[in-house]
PDB file of C-alpha atoms in Angstrom:
ATOM      1  CA  UNK A 734     135.958  12.013 103.139  1.00 40.00           C
ATOM      2  CA  UNK A 735     136.766  12.574 106.828  1.00 39.00           C
ATOM      3  CA  UNK A 736     134.954  15.132 108.932  1.00 34.00           C
ATOM      4  CA  UNK A 737     135.876  16.802 112.180  1.00 37.00           C
ATOM      5  CA  UNK A 738     133.347  16.449 114.983  1.00 33.00           C
ATOM      6  CA  UNK A 739     132.249  20.038 114.446  1.00 37.00           C
ATOM      7  CA  UNK A 740     131.793  19.533 110.707  1.00 36.00           C
ATOM      8  CA  UNK A 741     129.832  16.341 111.281  1.00 34.00           C
ATOM      9  CA  UNK A 742     127.508  18.034 113.782  1.00 30.00           C
ATOM     10  CA  UNK A 743     127.014  20.955 111.385  1.00 35.00           C
ATOM     11  CA  UNK A 744     126.248  18.547 108.526  1.00 35.00           C
ATOM     12  CA  UNK A 745     123.685  16.633 110.587  1.00 32.00           C
ATOM     13  CA  UNK A 746     122.080  19.875 111.764  1.00 35.00           C
ATOM     14  CA  UNK A 747     121.769  21.169 108.205  1.00 37.00           C
ATOM     15  CA  UNK A 748     120.200  17.913 107.026  1.00 37.00           C
ATOM     16  CA  UNK A 749     117.716  18.032 109.910  1.00 35.00           C
ATOM     17  CA  UNK A 750     116.775  21.627 109.095  1.00 35.00           C
ATOM     18  CA  UNK A 751     116.359  20.795 105.401  1.00 37.00           C
ATOM     19  CA  UNK A 752     114.092  17.854 106.252  1.00 37.00           C
ATOM     20  CA  UNK A 753     112.032  19.990 108.644  1.00 35.00           C
ATOM     21  CA  UNK A 754     111.655  22.684 105.983  1.00 36.00           C
ATOM     22  CA  UNK A 755     110.461  20.109 103.444  1.00 36.00           C
ATOM     23  CA  UNK A 756     107.892  18.651 105.826  1.00 36.00           C
ATOM     24  CA  UNK A 757     106.589  21.951 107.237  1.00 38.00           C
ATOM     25  CA  UNK A 758     102.918  22.349 106.414  1.00 41.00           C
ATOM     26  CA  UNK A 759     101.976  25.129 103.963  1.00 39.00           C
ATOM     27  CA  UNK A 760     101.316  28.244 106.005  1.00 49.00           C
ATOM     28  CA  UNK A 761     103.149  26.879 109.065  1.00 60.00           C
ATOM     29  CA  UNK A 762     104.815  30.242 109.571  1.00 67.00           C
ATOM     30  CA  UNK A 763     106.180  29.600 113.063  1.00 70.00           C
ATOM     31  CA  UNK A 764     108.040  26.455 111.956  1.00 65.00           C
ATOM     32  CA  UNK A 765     109.538  28.213 108.936  1.00 63.00           C
ATOM     33  CA  UNK A 766     110.504  31.197 111.086  1.00 63.00           C
ATOM     34  CA  UNK A 767     112.229  28.960 113.641  1.00 67.00           C
ATOM     35  CA  UNK A 768     114.185  27.293 110.844  1.00 63.00           C
ATOM     36  CA  UNK A 769     115.278  30.663 109.453  1.00 67.00           C
ATOM     37  CA  UNK A 770     116.687  32.063 112.701  1.00 79.00           C
ATOM     38  CA  UNK A 771     120.080  30.396 112.297  1.00 81.00           C
ATOM     39  CA  UNK A 772     120.643  32.075 108.923  1.00 82.00           C
ATOM     40  CA  UNK A 773     119.797  35.458 110.406  1.00 86.00           C
ATOM     41  CA  UNK A 774     122.185  34.965 113.320  1.00 88.00           C
ATOM     42  CA  UNK A 775     124.976  33.906 110.971  1.00 90.00           C
ATOM     43  CA  UNK A 776     124.529  36.987 108.822  1.00 90.00           C
ATOM     44  CA  UNK A 777     124.596  39.412 111.736  1.00 91.00           C
ATOM     45  CA  UNK A 778     127.528  37.657 113.410  1.00 94.00           C
ATOM     46  CA  UNK A 779     129.537  38.166 110.227  1.00 95.00           C
ATOM     47  CA  UNK A 780     128.279  41.762 109.991  1.00 95.00           C
ATOM     48  CA  UNK A 781     129.465  42.516 113.532  1.00 96.00           C
ATOM     49  CA  UNK A 782     132.729  40.563 113.352  1.00 95.00           C
ATOM     50  CA  UNK A 783     133.675  42.131 110.002  1.00 94.00           C
ATOM     51  CA  UNK A 784     132.389  45.602 110.962  1.00 94.00           C
ATOM     52  CA  UNK A 785     129.685  45.736 108.333  1.00 93.00           C
ATOM     53  CA  UNK A 786     131.335  43.624 105.632  1.00 94.00           C
ATOM     54  CA  UNK A 787     130.733  45.509 102.358  1.00 93.00           C
ATOM     55  CA  UNK A 788     128.406  47.844 104.276  1.00 93.00           C
ATOM     56  CA  UNK A 789     131.140  49.346 106.470  1.00 96.00           C
ATOM     57  CA  UNK A 790     129.673  52.868 106.232  1.00 96.00           C
ATOM     58  CA  UNK A 791     126.355  51.557 107.541  1.00 96.00           C
ATOM     59  CA  UNK A 792     128.150  49.827 110.420  1.00 97.00           C
ATOM     60  CA  UNK A 793     130.012  52.997 111.401  1.00 97.00           C
ATOM     61  CA  UNK A 794     126.851  55.113 111.197  1.00 97.00           C
ATOM     62  CA  UNK A 795     124.842  52.750 113.381  1.00 98.00           C
ATOM     63  CA  UNK A 796     127.568  52.592 116.021  1.00 98.00           C
ATOM     64  CA  UNK A 797     128.125  56.371 116.115  1.00 98.00           C
ATOM     65  CA  UNK A 798     126.100  57.935 118.971  1.00 98.00           C
ATOM     66  CA  UNK A 799     126.484  61.301 117.251  1.00 98.00           C
ATOM     67  CA  UNK A 800     125.030  60.130 113.928  1.00 98.00           C
ATOM     68  CA  UNK A 801     122.255  62.396 112.601  1.00 98.00           C
ATOM     69  CA  UNK A 802     118.695  61.154 112.871  1.00 99.00           C
ATOM     70  CA  UNK A 803     117.208  59.682 109.702  1.00 98.00           C
ATOM     71  CA  UNK A 804     116.098  62.574 107.477  1.00 98.00           C
ATOM     72  CA  UNK A 805     112.981  60.896 106.029  1.00 98.00           C
ATOM     73  CA  UNK A 806     111.724  59.856 109.462  1.00 99.00           C
ATOM     74  CA  UNK A 807     112.441  63.330 110.821  1.00 98.00           C
ATOM     75  CA  UNK A 808     110.527  64.958 107.971  1.00 98.00           C
ATOM     76  CA  UNK A 809     107.510  62.726 108.604  1.00 98.00           C
ATOM     77  CA  UNK A 810     107.551  63.732 112.272  1.00 98.00           C
ATOM     78  CA  UNK A 811     107.711  67.400 111.239  1.00 98.00           C
ATOM     79  CA  UNK A 812     104.847  66.929 108.767  1.00 98.00           C
ATOM     80  CA  UNK A 813     102.791  65.309 111.545  1.00 97.00           C
ATOM     81  CA  UNK A 814     103.312  68.456 113.677  1.00 97.00           C
ATOM     82  CA  UNK A 815     104.720  66.453 116.570  1.00 96.00           C
ATOM     83  CA  UNK A 816     105.701  68.906 119.287  1.00 92.00           C
ATOM     84  CA  UNK A 817     107.610  68.778 122.537  1.00 93.00           C
ATOM     85  CA  UNK A 818     111.304  68.543 123.334  1.00 97.00           C
ATOM     86  CA  UNK A 819     111.494  64.725 123.081  1.00 98.00           C
ATOM     87  CA  UNK A 820     110.651  62.494 120.122  1.00 98.00           C
ATOM     88  CA  UNK A 821     109.800  58.990 121.323  1.00 98.00           C
ATOM     89  CA  UNK A 822     110.616  56.390 118.664  1.00 99.00           C
ATOM     90  CA  UNK A 823     109.875  52.664 118.628  1.00 98.00           C
ATOM     91  CA  UNK A 824     112.076  50.894 116.064  1.00 99.00           C
ATOM     92  CA  UNK A 825     110.492  47.482 115.440  1.00 98.00           C
ATOM     93  CA  UNK A 826     112.582  44.661 113.987  1.00 97.00           C
ATOM     94  CA  UNK A 827     115.658  46.826 114.453  1.00 98.00           C
ATOM     95  CA  UNK A 828     118.214  44.036 114.167  1.00 96.00           C
ATOM     96  CA  UNK A 829     121.305  44.188 116.383  1.00 97.00           C
ATOM     97  CA  UNK A 830     121.405  47.997 116.275  1.00 98.00           C
ATOM     98  CA  UNK A 831     118.979  50.637 115.053  1.00 99.00           C
ATOM     99  CA  UNK A 832     119.601  52.255 111.671  1.00 98.00           C
ATOM    100  CA  UNK A 833     117.906  55.533 112.592  1.00 99.00           C
ATOM    101  CA  UNK A 834     120.702  57.675 114.015  1.00 98.00           C
ATOM    102  CA  UNK A 835     120.552  59.550 117.290  1.00 99.00           C
ATOM    103  CA  UNK A 836     120.869  63.354 116.996  1.00 98.00           C
ATOM    104  CA  UNK A 837     118.333  65.903 115.750  1.00 98.00           C
ATOM    105  CA  UNK A 838     118.232  69.718 115.755  1.00 97.00           C
ATOM    106  CA  UNK A 839     114.495  69.552 116.480  1.00 97.00           C
ATOM    107  CA  UNK A 840     114.161  66.995 119.278  1.00 98.00           C
ATOM    108  CA  UNK A 841     115.978  64.950 121.838  1.00 98.00           C
ATOM    109  CA  UNK A 842     115.648  61.496 120.298  1.00 99.00           C
ATOM    110  CA  UNK A 843     114.628  58.614 122.583  1.00 98.00           C
ATOM    111  CA  UNK A 844     114.760  55.305 120.685  1.00 98.00           C
ATOM    112  CA  UNK A 845     113.380  52.005 121.939  1.00 98.00           C
ATOM    113  CA  UNK A 846     114.657  49.252 119.625  1.00 98.00           C
ATOM    114  CA  UNK A 847     113.041  45.808 119.542  1.00 98.00           C
ATOM    115  CA  UNK A 848     113.617  42.561 117.680  1.00 97.00           C
ATOM    116  CA  UNK A 849     112.533  38.962 118.188  1.00 95.00           C
ATOM    117  CA  UNK A 850     116.230  37.985 118.138  1.00 95.00           C
ATOM    118  CA  UNK A 851     117.289  40.649 120.620  1.00 96.00           C
ATOM    119  CA  UNK A 852     118.789  38.130 123.057  1.00 96.00           C
ATOM    120  CA  UNK A 853     120.827  36.554 120.251  1.00 96.00           C
ATOM    121  CA  UNK A 854     122.123  39.951 119.187  1.00 97.00           C
ATOM    122  CA  UNK A 855     123.135  40.811 122.741  1.00 97.00           C
ATOM    123  CA  UNK A 856     125.260  37.656 122.758  1.00 96.00           C
ATOM    124  CA  UNK A 857     126.888  38.619 119.455  1.00 97.00           C
ATOM    125  CA  UNK A 858     127.836  42.029 120.821  1.00 97.00           C
ATOM    126  CA  UNK A 859     129.243  40.488 124.006  1.00 97.00           C
ATOM    127  CA  UNK A 860     131.336  38.085 121.939  1.00 96.00           C
ATOM    128  CA  UNK A 861     132.662  41.035 119.921  1.00 96.00           C
ATOM    129  CA  UNK A 862     133.438  43.065 123.046  1.00 96.00           C
ATOM    130  CA  UNK A 863     131.249  45.976 121.921  1.00 96.00           C
ATOM    131  CA  UNK A 864     127.878  47.488 122.734  1.00 96.00           C
ATOM    132  CA  UNK A 865     125.614  49.583 120.477  1.00 98.00           C
ATOM    133  CA  UNK A 866     124.388  53.055 121.528  1.00 98.00           C
ATOM    134  CA  UNK A 867     120.865  51.619 121.942  1.00 98.00           C
ATOM    135  CA  UNK A 868     120.503  47.985 123.010  1.00 98.00           C
ATOM    136  CA  UNK A 869     117.864  46.046 121.074  1.00 98.00           C
ATOM    137  CA  UNK A 870     115.255  44.547 123.389  1.00 97.00           C
ATOM    138  CA  UNK A 871     114.200  40.904 122.811  1.00 97.00           C
ATOM    139  CA  UNK A 872     110.603  41.628 121.798  1.00 97.00           C
ATOM    140  CA  UNK A 873     108.884  40.156 118.712  1.00 96.00           C
ATOM    141  CA  UNK A 874     106.867  42.504 116.529  1.00 97.00           C
ATOM    142  CA  UNK A 875     103.760  40.449 117.298  1.00 95.00           C
ATOM    143  CA  UNK A 876     104.020  41.210 121.044  1.00 95.00           C
ATOM    144  CA  UNK A 877     104.925  44.889 121.410  1.00 96.00           C
ATOM    145  CA  UNK A 878     102.785  45.086 124.542  1.00 90.00           C
ATOM    146  CA  UNK A 879     106.023  44.126 126.308  1.00 89.00           C
ATOM    147  CA  UNK A 880     107.260  47.712 125.786  1.00 92.00           C
ATOM    148  CA  UNK A 881     103.908  49.497 126.067  1.00 91.00           C
ATOM    149  CA  UNK A 882     104.912  50.895 129.465  1.00 90.00           C
ATOM    150  CA  UNK A 883     107.525  52.992 127.609  1.00 92.00           C
ATOM    151  CA  UNK A 884     104.981  54.455 125.173  1.00 92.00           C
ATOM    152  CA  UNK A 885     102.918  55.550 123.510  1.00 96.00           C
ATOM    153  CA  UNK A 886     105.447  56.514 120.861  1.00 98.00           C
ATOM    154  CA  UNK A 887     105.427  59.507 118.520  1.00 98.00           C
ATOM    155  CA  UNK A 888     106.992  57.403 115.759  1.00 99.00           C
ATOM    156  CA  UNK A 889     106.730  53.643 115.257  1.00 99.00           C
ATOM    157  CA  UNK A 890     109.208  52.606 112.570  1.00 99.00           C
ATOM    158  CA  UNK A 891     110.033  49.408 110.709  1.00 98.00           C
ATOM    159  CA  UNK A 892     112.533  48.896 107.888  1.00 98.00           C
ATOM    160  CA  UNK A 893     112.855  45.644 105.939  1.00 95.00           C
ATOM    161  CA  UNK A 894     111.474  43.578 108.799  1.00 96.00           C
ATOM    162  CA  UNK A 895     107.763  42.965 108.202  1.00 96.00           C
ATOM    163  CA  UNK A 896     108.720  40.270 105.695  1.00 93.00           C
ATOM    164  CA  UNK A 897     110.561  38.488 108.548  1.00 91.00           C
ATOM    165  CA  UNK A 898     107.551  38.281 110.865  1.00 94.00           C
ATOM    166  CA  UNK A 899     105.634  35.145 111.751  1.00 91.00           C
ATOM    167  CA  UNK A 900     102.436  37.179 111.303  1.00 94.00           C
ATOM    168  CA  UNK A 901     102.795  40.566 109.551  1.00 96.00           C
ATOM    169  CA  UNK A 902      99.156  41.461 110.226  1.00 97.00           C
ATOM    170  CA  UNK A 903      99.576  40.817 113.960  1.00 96.00           C
ATOM    171  CA  UNK A 904     102.737  42.947 113.884  1.00 97.00           C
ATOM    172  CA  UNK A 905     100.908  45.837 112.212  1.00 98.00           C
ATOM    173  CA  UNK A 906      98.079  45.540 114.732  1.00 97.00           C
ATOM    174  CA  UNK A 907     100.601  45.762 117.577  1.00 97.00           C
ATOM    175  CA  UNK A 908     102.194  48.838 116.012  1.00 98.00           C
ATOM    176  CA  UNK A 909      98.815  50.585 115.816  1.00 98.00           C
ATOM    177  CA  UNK A 910      98.431  49.997 119.550  1.00 97.00           C
ATOM    178  CA  UNK A 911     101.787  51.596 120.368  1.00 97.00           C
ATOM    179  CA  UNK A 912     101.588  54.804 118.321  1.00 98.00           C
ATOM    180  CA  UNK A 913     100.460  57.964 120.107  1.00 97.00           C
ATOM    181  CA  UNK A 914      97.486  60.013 118.948  1.00 96.00           C
ATOM    182  CA  UNK A 915      98.888  62.355 116.314  1.00 97.00           C
ATOM    183  CA  UNK A 916     101.894  60.093 115.789  1.00 98.00           C
ATOM    184  CA  UNK A 917     102.970  58.156 112.702  1.00 99.00           C
ATOM    185  CA  UNK A 918     103.767  54.566 111.771  1.00 99.00           C
ATOM    186  CA  UNK A 919     106.507  54.456 109.139  1.00 99.00           C
ATOM    187  CA  UNK A 920     107.236  51.388 107.032  1.00 99.00           C
ATOM    188  CA  UNK A 921     109.877  50.952 104.332  1.00 98.00           C
ATOM    189  CA  UNK A 922     110.632  47.700 102.611  1.00 98.00           C
ATOM    190  CA  UNK A 923     112.268  46.282  99.552  1.00 97.00           C
ATOM    191  CA  UNK A 924     109.505  44.983  97.304  1.00 98.00           C
ATOM    192  CA  UNK A 925     108.805  41.233  97.241  1.00 98.00           C
ATOM    193  CA  UNK A 926     111.821  40.111  99.274  1.00 95.00           C
ATOM    194  CA  UNK A 927     110.546  36.567  99.794  1.00 94.00           C
ATOM    195  CA  UNK A 928     110.344  36.101  96.037  1.00 96.00           C
ATOM    196  CA  UNK A 929     113.764  37.725  95.595  1.00 95.00           C
ATOM    197  CA  UNK A 930     115.291  35.416  98.236  1.00 91.00           C
ATOM    198  CA  UNK A 931     113.407  32.281  97.104  1.00 92.00           C
ATOM    199  CA  UNK A 932     111.672  32.066 100.506  1.00 90.00           C
ATOM    200  CA  UNK A 933     114.946  31.274 102.274  1.00 86.00           C
ATOM    201  CA  UNK A 934     115.700  32.040 105.918  1.00 83.00           C
ATOM    202  CA  UNK A 935     113.287  34.476 107.532  1.00 84.00           C
ATOM    203  CA  UNK A 936     112.136  35.822 104.149  1.00 87.00           C
ATOM    204  CA  UNK A 937     108.637  34.332 104.136  1.00 91.00           C
ATOM    205  CA  UNK A 938     106.512  37.343 103.120  1.00 96.00           C
ATOM    206  CA  UNK A 939     106.396  39.901 100.320  1.00 98.00           C
ATOM    207  CA  UNK A 940     105.502  43.588 100.584  1.00 98.00           C
ATOM    208  CA  UNK A 941     104.149  44.982  97.334  1.00 98.00           C
ATOM    209  CA  UNK A 942     102.528  48.282  96.307  1.00 98.00           C
ATOM    210  CA  UNK A 943      99.519  47.783  94.044  1.00 97.00           C
ATOM    211  CA  UNK A 944      98.248  51.185  93.041  1.00 94.00           C
ATOM    212  CA  UNK A 945      97.561  53.048  96.279  1.00 95.00           C
ATOM    213  CA  UNK A 946      97.403  49.842  98.317  1.00 98.00           C
ATOM    214  CA  UNK A 947     100.071  47.934 100.228  1.00 98.00           C
ATOM    215  CA  UNK A 948      99.770  44.154 100.059  1.00 98.00           C
ATOM    216  CA  UNK A 949     101.555  41.554 102.160  1.00 98.00           C
ATOM    217  CA  UNK A 950     101.529  38.117 100.571  1.00 97.00           C
ATOM    218  CA  UNK A 951     103.185  34.771 100.094  1.00 95.00           C
ATOM    219  CA  UNK A 952     102.232  31.587  98.254  1.00 93.00           C
ATOM    220  CA  UNK A 953      99.360  30.927 100.678  1.00 92.00           C
ATOM    221  CA  UNK A 954      97.979  34.305 101.782  1.00 94.00           C
ATOM    222  CA  UNK A 955      97.396  37.760 100.275  1.00 98.00           C
ATOM    223  CA  UNK A 956      96.278  40.632 102.531  1.00 98.00           C
ATOM    224  CA  UNK A 957      95.505  44.201 101.489  1.00 98.00           C
ATOM    225  CA  UNK A 958      97.064  45.990 104.463  1.00 98.00           C
ATOM    226  CA  UNK A 959      95.767  49.374 103.325  1.00 98.00           C
ATOM    227  CA  UNK A 960      92.195  48.077 103.413  1.00 98.00           C
ATOM    228  CA  UNK A 961      92.807  46.279 106.701  1.00 98.00           C
ATOM    229  CA  UNK A 962      94.090  49.508 108.272  1.00 98.00           C
ATOM    230  CA  UNK A 963      91.234  51.559 106.796  1.00 98.00           C
ATOM    231  CA  UNK A 964      88.693  49.294 108.499  1.00 98.00           C
ATOM    232  CA  UNK A 965      90.402  50.085 111.815  1.00 97.00           C
ATOM    233  CA  UNK A 966      90.496  53.859 111.415  1.00 98.00           C
ATOM    234  CA  UNK A 967      93.970  54.330 109.932  1.00 98.00           C
ATOM    235  CA  UNK A 968      95.049  55.918 106.664  1.00 98.00           C
ATOM    236  CA  UNK A 969      97.989  54.358 104.812  1.00 98.00           C
ATOM    237  CA  UNK A 970      99.863  56.392 102.194  1.00 98.00           C
ATOM    238  CA  UNK A 971     101.907  54.278  99.777  1.00 98.00           C
ATOM    239  CA  UNK A 972     104.944  55.482  97.837  1.00 97.00           C
ATOM    240  CA  UNK A 973     106.847  53.290  95.369  1.00 96.00           C
ATOM    241  CA  UNK A 974     110.444  54.306  94.732  1.00 96.00           C
ATOM    242  CA  UNK A 975     113.802  53.081  93.469  1.00 96.00           C
ATOM    243  CA  UNK A 976     116.755  52.803  95.858  1.00 94.00           C
ATOM    244  CA  UNK A 977     120.073  51.697  94.412  1.00 92.00           C
ATOM    245  CA  UNK A 978     118.370  50.098  91.434  1.00 94.00           C
ATOM    246  CA  UNK A 979     115.945  48.067  93.578  1.00 96.00           C
ATOM    247  CA  UNK A 980     112.198  48.722  93.987  1.00 98.00           C
ATOM    248  CA  UNK A 981     111.137  49.797  97.481  1.00 98.00           C
ATOM    249  CA  UNK A 982     107.864  50.828  99.059  1.00 98.00           C
ATOM    250  CA  UNK A 983     107.409  53.417 101.820  1.00 98.00           C
ATOM    251  CA  UNK A 984     104.256  53.821 103.872  1.00 99.00           C
ATOM    252  CA  UNK A 985     103.042  56.504 106.241  1.00 99.00           C
ATOM    253  CA  UNK A 986     100.235  55.294 108.511  1.00 99.00           C
ATOM    254  CA  UNK A 987      98.201  57.734 110.618  1.00 98.00           C
ATOM    255  CA  UNK A 988      95.129  57.436 112.822  1.00 97.00           C
ATOM    256  CA  UNK A 989      92.040  59.294 111.583  1.00 94.00           C
TER     257      UNK A 989
END
């Protein structure tokens, strides 16, 4: 079989990545994360180029600067009695564009979106000749101090991204440092995504509700995040629910 130069390079690159994945030491999260980045970029390039693929409604909502603010997040901010004309929101692991929406009858919404692949996403948008309403900053969840000058934030939010982190515990610790007194940390994740995805790409961790506790785990580590947060003066409410036939877990974290 003959290959073009591009196909040959792609083949060699895939073989190299497969070999590196096989030889990565158990628990070598940074190596596995580096190997998974290419898959993540490919997915989001297709999502942008094809305007959401089968999720076209999601694409349109994220790109609409008049889209209503997320109702669950808004209700949590109301329940926390957050006052003032502006609601400062840090969306961690936001991907190429935040999913939260932009307009609220209760506040002027100021969103700071971050993602470890923020620079990659900026390039994808430039290639597509478009820009999102809020540009995602190239900041990993484990180093949110890079945006601390913009905080503290009334709401720190993460959706389906903690399982992508090199260190979920470090990411949670960083989020606790960015939330304002009286503010809330909001997490929502599909349950056990690493297991569902066979530990491919960036899916290296599982989020799982066990009774009232939230656990983050993989084949090497199991951490009770609820207990970890409790030791540091934070309460973590855990809610298991079904979304579209899939099990999800939502968490509301507040400082005591």
